[in-house]
Coordinates of C-alpha atoms in Angstrom, one line a residue:
M1 CA -8.9 7.5 44.1
T2 CA -10.0 10.0 41.2
V3 CA -9.8 13.2 42.8
L4 CA -9.6 15.0 39.6
L5 CA -12.9 13.3 38.5
S6 CA -14.9 13.5 41.7
S7 CA -14.2 16.6 43.5
R8 CA -16.7 19.2 43.9
S9 CA -14.0 22.1 45.0
L10 CA -12.0 21.1 41.9
A11 CA -14.9 21.9 39.6
R12 CA -15.4 25.0 41.3
G13 CA -12.1 25.7 40.2
L14 CA -12.2 24.8 36.9
F15 CA -15.2 26.9 36.1
H16 CA -14.1 29.6 38.3
Q17 CA -16.2 32.7 37.4
N18 CA -12.9 34.8 36.8
D19 CA -12.2 32.5 34.3
Y20 CA -15.1 32.6 32.3
D21 CA -14.8 34.6 29.0
K22 CA -16.8 34.0 26.3
N23 CA -13.9 34.6 24.0
N24 CA -11.9 32.3 25.5
Y25 CA -13.8 29.5 27.3
Y26 CA -12.7 26.1 26.7
S27 CA -14.4 23.0 26.0
C28 CA -13.6 20.4 28.4
I29 CA -15.3 17.0 30.4
I30 CA -15.4 16.8 33.8
T31 CA -17.5 13.9 35.6
H32 CA -19.3 14.5 39.0
S33 CA -21.8 12.1 40.7
G34 CA -22.5 10.2 37.5
T35 CA -23.1 13.6 35.6
T36 CA -21.0 14.4 32.7
L37 CA -20.6 18.2 31.9
Y38 CA -19.5 19.5 28.4
P39 CA -19.1 23.7 28.9
T40 CA -18.6 24.9 25.6
K41 CA -17.3 28.3 24.0
L42 CA -19.9 30.6 23.4
E43 CA -20.1 32.6 19.9
E44 CA -21.0 36.1 19.7
A45 CA -22.7 37.3 16.3
P46 CA -20.6 38.1 13.6
T47 CA -19.9 41.9 12.7
E48 CA -20.9 43.3 9.5
E49 CA -17.2 44.6 9.2
S50 CA -14.4 42.1 9.3
S51 CA -10.6 42.3 8.5
D52 CA -8.8 39.3 6.8
D53 CA -7.1 39.0 10.3
D54 CA -10.9 38.5 11.7
E55 CA -11.4 36.1 8.8
Y56 CA -8.4 34.0 9.3
E57 CA -9.0 33.8 13.1
S58 CA -12.8 32.9 12.2
V59 CA -11.3 29.8 10.3
E60 CA -8.9 28.8 13.0
R61 CA -11.5 29.0 15.8
Q62 CA -13.9 26.7 13.4
Q63 CA -11.3 24.4 13.1
Q64 CA -10.4 24.3 16.7
Q65 CA -14.0 24.0 17.3
L66 CA -14.4 21.0 14.7
Q67 CA -11.6 19.5 16.6
Q68 CA -13.1 19.9 20.2
Q69 CA -16.2 18.5 18.7
Q70 CA -14.8 15.3 17.6
Q71 CA -12.7 14.9 21.1
R72 CA -16.0 15.3 22.9
T73 CA -17.5 12.6 20.3
N74 CA -14.6 10.3 21.2
N75 CA -14.7 10.7 24.9
N76 CA -18.2 9.6 25.2
N77 CA -16.9 6.2 23.8
L78 CA -14.2 6.1 26.6
L79 CA -14.2 3.5 29.7
P80 CA -14.4 5.3 33.1
L81 CA -10.7 6.9 33.8
I82 CA -8.7 4.7 36.3
D83 CA -6.1 6.6 38.5
D84 CA -3.0 4.5 37.4
C85 CA -0.8 5.2 40.7
S86 CA -0.9 2.8 43.5
E87 CA -0.8 3.2 47.5
L88 CA 2.9 2.9 47.4
D89 CA 3.2 5.7 44.9
H90 CA 1.0 8.0 46.9
T91 CA 3.0 7.1 50.0
R92 CA 6.3 8.0 48.5
R93 CA 5.1 11.4 47.2
I94 CA 3.7 12.3 50.2
A95 CA 7.3 11.4 52.0
I96 CA 9.2 13.0 49.5
A97 CA 7.2 16.3 49.1
T98 CA 7.1 16.4 53.5
S99 CA 10.9 16.2 53.4
H100 CA 11.0 19.0 51.0
G101 CA 8.9 21.2 53.4
F102 CA 5.9 21.1 51.0
D103 CA 2.2 20.2 52.3
Y104 CA 1.0 17.1 49.8
D105 CA -2.6 17.7 48.9
E106 CA -3.6 16.6 45.6
E107 CA -7.2 18.1 45.4
Q108 CA -5.9 21.5 46.7
G109 CA -2.9 21.3 44.4
V110 CA -4.8 20.6 41.2
Q111 CA -7.6 23.6 41.9
S112 CA -4.1 25.9 42.4
I113 CA -2.5 24.8 39.0
L114 CA -6.1 25.8 37.3
E115 CA -6.4 29.0 38.9
A116 CA -2.9 29.7 37.7
L117 CA -3.5 29.0 34.2
T118 CA -5.3 31.4 31.9
P119 CA -8.1 30.7 30.0
H120 CA -6.0 30.3 26.7
E121 CA -3.9 28.0 28.4
K122 CA -6.8 25.8 29.8
Q123 CA -8.1 25.6 26.2
H124 CA -4.8 24.1 25.2
M125 CA -4.4 21.3 28.0
S126 CA -4.3 17.9 26.8
D127 CA -6.7 16.4 29.0
E128 CA -8.8 17.3 32.3
N129 CA -6.0 15.3 34.0
M130 CA -3.0 17.1 33.1
P131 CA -2.5 19.3 36.4
L132 CA -3.0 16.4 38.4
R133 CA 0.0 14.7 36.7
H134 CA 2.3 17.6 37.0
Y135 CA 1.2 17.9 40.7
R136 CA 2.1 14.3 40.9
A137 CA 5.3 14.3 39.1
D138 CA 6.8 17.6 41.2
K139 CA 5.6 15.9 44.7
G140 CA 3.8 18.7 45.4
N141 CA 6.0 21.5 44.5
L142 CA 3.1 23.8 43.4
P143 CA 5.5 27.1 41.6
Q144 CA 7.5 24.2 40.0
A145 CA 4.2 22.3 38.7
I146 CA 3.0 25.4 37.7
R147 CA 5.8 26.7 35.6
K148 CA 6.1 23.1 34.0
I149 CA 2.9 22.6 32.8
K150 CA 2.4 26.3 31.3
A151 CA 5.8 25.2 29.8
T152 CA 4.0 22.2 28.6
I153 CA 1.1 23.5 27.3
Q154 CA 3.3 26.3 25.5
W155 CA 5.3 23.4 24.0
R156 CA 2.4 21.6 22.6
Q157 CA 1.6 24.3 20.7
D158 CA 4.8 25.7 19.2
F159 CA 5.4 21.8 18.3
N160 CA 1.8 21.2 16.6
V161 CA 1.2 18.2 19.2
E162 CA -2.5 18.2 18.0
D163 CA -1.6 18.1 14.3
I164 CA 1.0 15.4 15.0
K165 CA -1.7 13.4 16.6
R166 CA -4.6 13.8 13.8
C167 CA -2.3 14.1 10.8
F168 CA -3.1 10.5 9.2
R169 CA -6.9 11.0 10.3
D170 CA -7.5 14.5 9.0
R171 CA -4.9 15.1 6.3
N172 CA -8.1 14.8 3.5
N173 CA -10.5 16.3 5.7
P174 CA -12.9 18.3 3.6
D175 CA -14.3 20.5 6.3
L176 CA -10.7 21.9 6.8
T177 CA -9.0 24.5 4.5
I178 CA -6.8 23.4 1.9
E179 CA -3.5 25.0 3.7
K180 CA -4.4 22.7 6.8
Q181 CA -4.5 19.6 4.9
K182 CA -1.4 20.3 3.2
E183 CA 0.3 20.8 6.6
L184 CA -1.4 17.7 7.9
N185 CA -0.3 15.6 4.9
H186 CA 3.4 17.2 5.0
L187 CA 3.1 15.6 9.1
A188 CA 1.9 12.5 7.9
E189 CA 4.6 11.9 5.1
V190 CA 7.5 13.0 7.6
I191 CA 6.4 10.6 10.1
A192 CA 5.6 7.6 7.6
K193 CA 8.9 7.9 6.5
E194 CA 10.6 8.1 10.0
N195 CA 8.5 4.7 10.5
E196 CA 9.4 2.6 7.6
T197 CA 12.2 0.5 9.4
G198 CA 9.3 0.2 12.6
K199 CA 11.8 1.5 14.8
I200 CA 9.0 2.6 17.1
Y201 CA 5.1 1.2 17.3
S202 CA 2.5 0.0 19.6
R203 CA 1.4 -3.5 19.7
G204 CA -0.6 -5.3 22.2
Y205 CA -1.3 -4.5 26.0
D206 CA 0.2 -5.6 29.4
K207 CA -1.8 -7.5 31.8
E208 CA -3.7 -4.4 33.3
G209 CA -4.2 -2.8 29.7
R210 CA -1.4 -0.6 29.2
A211 CA -0.3 -0.1 25.7
V212 CA 2.9 -1.3 25.3
L213 CA 5.3 0.8 23.1
Y214 CA 8.0 -1.1 21.2
L215 CA 11.3 1.0 20.5
T216 CA 14.2 -0.5 18.5
P217 CA 17.0 1.4 17.7
G218 CA 19.0 -0.8 15.9
R219 CA 16.4 0.3 13.3
E220 CA 17.4 4.1 13.3
N221 CA 16.9 5.4 9.8
S222 CA 17.0 9.1 10.2
Q223 CA 19.7 12.0 11.5
C224 CA 16.9 14.6 11.3
E225 CA 16.4 15.2 15.1
I226 CA 13.3 17.3 14.7
D227 CA 11.7 14.6 12.6
N228 CA 12.6 12.3 14.6
M229 CA 10.8 13.9 17.7
R230 CA 7.7 14.1 15.9
H231 CA 7.7 10.5 15.2
L232 CA 8.5 9.9 18.8
V233 CA 5.5 12.6 19.8
Y234 CA 3.2 10.8 17.4
H235 CA 3.8 7.4 18.9
L236 CA 3.7 8.8 22.7
E237 CA 0.4 10.3 21.6
R238 CA -0.9 7.1 19.9
A239 CA 0.1 4.7 22.7
I240 CA -1.7 6.7 25.2
A241 CA -4.9 7.1 23.2
C242 CA -4.3 3.2 22.9
T243 CA -4.4 2.5 26.7
R244 CA -7.2 5.3 27.4
H245 CA -9.7 3.1 24.9
K246 CA -8.7 -0.3 26.1
S247 CA -8.7 0.1 29.8
G248 CA -9.3 3.7 31.0
R249 CA -5.6 4.0 32.6
Q250 CA -3.2 6.7 31.7
K251 CA 0.1 5.3 31.5
V252 CA 1.9 3.2 28.9
C253 CA 4.6 0.6 28.8
I254 CA 7.9 0.7 26.8
V255 CA 10.1 -2.1 25.7
I256 CA 13.3 -1.2 24.3
G257 CA 14.7 -4.0 22.2
Y258 CA 18.4 -4.1 21.2
Q259 CA 18.3 -6.6 18.3
G260 CA 20.7 -5.3 15.5
F261 CA 21.9 -2.4 17.9
R262 CA 25.7 -1.5 17.4
I263 CA 27.5 1.7 18.8
A264 CA 27.1 3.2 15.3
N265 CA 23.2 3.1 15.9
A266 CA 23.4 5.2 19.1
P267 CA 22.0 8.6 18.7
P268 CA 23.8 12.1 19.0
M269 CA 23.7 12.9 22.4
S270 CA 21.7 16.0 21.6
V271 CA 18.8 13.4 20.5
V272 CA 19.1 11.6 23.7
K273 CA 18.9 15.0 25.5
H274 CA 15.9 16.0 23.8
T275 CA 14.3 12.6 24.2
L276 CA 14.4 13.1 27.5
Q277 CA 13.5 16.5 28.1
I278 CA 10.2 15.2 25.9
L279 CA 9.7 12.1 28.1
Q280 CA 10.4 13.4 31.4
G281 CA 9.2 17.2 31.0
H282 CA 6.0 17.0 28.7
Y283 CA 4.6 13.4 29.2
P284 CA 5.2 13.3 33.4
E285 CA 3.1 10.1 34.7
R286 CA 2.7 8.5 31.8
M287 CA 5.3 5.8 31.6
F288 CA 4.4 3.3 33.9
R289 CA 7.9 1.0 33.4
A290 CA 10.3 1.0 30.8
Y291 CA 11.8 -2.7 29.9
I292 CA 15.3 -2.5 28.3
A293 CA 15.8 -6.3 27.0
D294 CA 18.8 -7.8 26.7
P295 CA 21.1 -4.8 26.2
P296 CA 24.4 -5.9 24.5
M297 CA 27.6 -5.2 26.0
V298 CA 28.0 -1.7 23.9
F299 CA 25.1 -0.4 25.4
R300 CA 26.4 -0.7 29.2
G301 CA 29.0 2.4 28.5
F302 CA 26.5 4.4 26.5
W303 CA 24.0 3.9 29.5
K304 CA 26.6 4.7 31.9
V305 CA 26.4 8.5 29.9
I306 CA 22.7 8.8 29.6
K307 CA 21.6 7.8 32.9
H308 CA 23.0 10.8 34.7
F309 CA 20.4 13.0 32.3
I310 CA 17.8 10.7 33.8
D311 CA 15.5 11.8 36.6
P312 CA 15.8 9.3 39.7
A313 CA 12.1 9.1 39.7
T314 CA 12.1 7.7 36.0
L315 CA 15.1 5.7 36.6
D316 CA 13.0 3.7 39.1
K317 CA 10.9 2.8 36.4
I318 CA 13.4 1.1 34.3
A319 CA 14.0 -2.5 34.5
F320 CA 17.0 -4.2 32.6
C321 CA 15.5 -7.3 31.5
T322 CA 18.3 -10.2 31.3
G323 CA 18.7 -13.9 32.1
E324 CA 15.9 -16.0 34.0
E325 CA 15.1 -12.8 36.3
G326 CA 14.1 -10.7 33.6
E327 CA 12.1 -13.3 31.8
A328 CA 10.2 -13.5 35.2
L329 CA 9.3 -9.8 35.2
L330 CA 8.2 -10.0 31.6
E331 CA 6.0 -13.1 32.4
R332 CA 5.0 -11.2 35.2
D333 CA 3.5 -8.2 33.5
F334 CA 2.7 -9.5 29.9
D335 CA 0.9 -12.3 28.3
T336 CA 3.4 -13.7 26.5
N337 CA 1.3 -15.2 23.9
T338 CA 0.9 -11.6 22.6
T339 CA 4.3 -9.8 23.0
E340 CA 7.0 -10.1 20.4
K341 CA 10.2 -11.9 21.3
Q342 CA 11.9 -8.8 22.4
A343 CA 9.2 -8.9 25.2
G344 CA 9.8 -12.3 26.1
G345 CA 6.9 -13.5 23.3
Q346 CA 6.6 -17.1 22.9
K347 CA 4.5 -17.2 19.6
E348 CA 5.9 -15.8 16.1
L349 CA 3.6 -12.9 15.7
R350 CA 2.7 -11.3 12.0
K351 CA 5.4 -8.7 10.8
F352 CA 4.9 -5.6 11.8
C353 CA 3.6 -3.3 8.5
S354 CA 4.0 0.5 9.0
R355 CA 1.6 1.2 6.3
E356 CA -1.1 -0.4 7.8
F357 CA -0.4 0.8 11.3
L358 CA -0.3 4.4 10.2
F359 CA -2.7 4.6 7.3
D360 CA -5.3 2.0 8.0
T361 CA -5.5 1.3 11.8
P362 CA -7.6 3.4 14.2
H363 CA -5.6 6.0 16.0
H364 CA -6.5 4.0 19.4
C365 CA -6.0 0.7 18.4
T366 CA -2.1 -0.8 18.3
F367 CA -0.9 -3.0 15.5
D368 CA -2.6 -6.0 14.4
E369 CA -5.7 -5.3 17.6
D370 CA -9.1 -6.2 16.3
S371 CA -10.4 -2.9 16.2
S372 CA -14.2 -4.0 15.7

């Protein structure tokens, strides 16, 4: 069921007349009855007098349009979107919503969220399914879903998520200003430095086409919290793009391996909280499952502390993979001929190369994936 893509009333909500402003109208993609529509921002004829601020805004607007045009081009090559939630997930949401006194209606909920957003906020949504994910994550609590999606949209702008996503691809783009190229090059350098040890990267897919994001805390190489979070966000966005391109799904699998982990590698509690805040608050309904593979004894005490900061719905998606039961779970979900050892892999895979992955591999491809 893909309500977001097929609902006629949702289309009316998205393109509501009151939201239409020729200065702020945003580009997006929505499919209905086999037709793909691309509403685009309208341009006014330039006036004769223009201030420095006007010129700056014009440059920013042009760069934004370039980014939107590139996004539309990329979307033309994507597989049809697949609703990555099971009937069991849907039934649970309805039960939770009802127990809290909420009417759970995804179509109406998404329409209400869209009507609550300003044109500027709609323009900065990560994708057209963002309202649906927030509505689902908050189990029909509409006021909370609206508050959280607004906070996430603002966070994505404040944290420069779009620049983080494209920093390797567009760092030398001649269509961008010199200043913007410098900003993107700086971000690329920061992320490349953080990734030198291969502590996070995507490699391969589960059996249903979700990208596998490997996290190895034992390879931690940085004490800068903000740069750590930029690095995390880059790989989350990339894993999502890989999943979308490979299968049309919207979620990723996370494998956390503890080779070489010592209690000295454990991040400060502020980093743990910041990580959970980003994952739970700004990427709802993006994690299919997290597999904690063969955690050492020293991790147990650390887990007892951090699990209290994890949302119950997220806890349900975390699987500890130890012994025969853990192996069986990994074999059920993955082709273990293509996964790394920490995810039950049966073969010796090519060693991860950070420079190759970041600088030479297309953004929508995992490491060592055939991009042809």
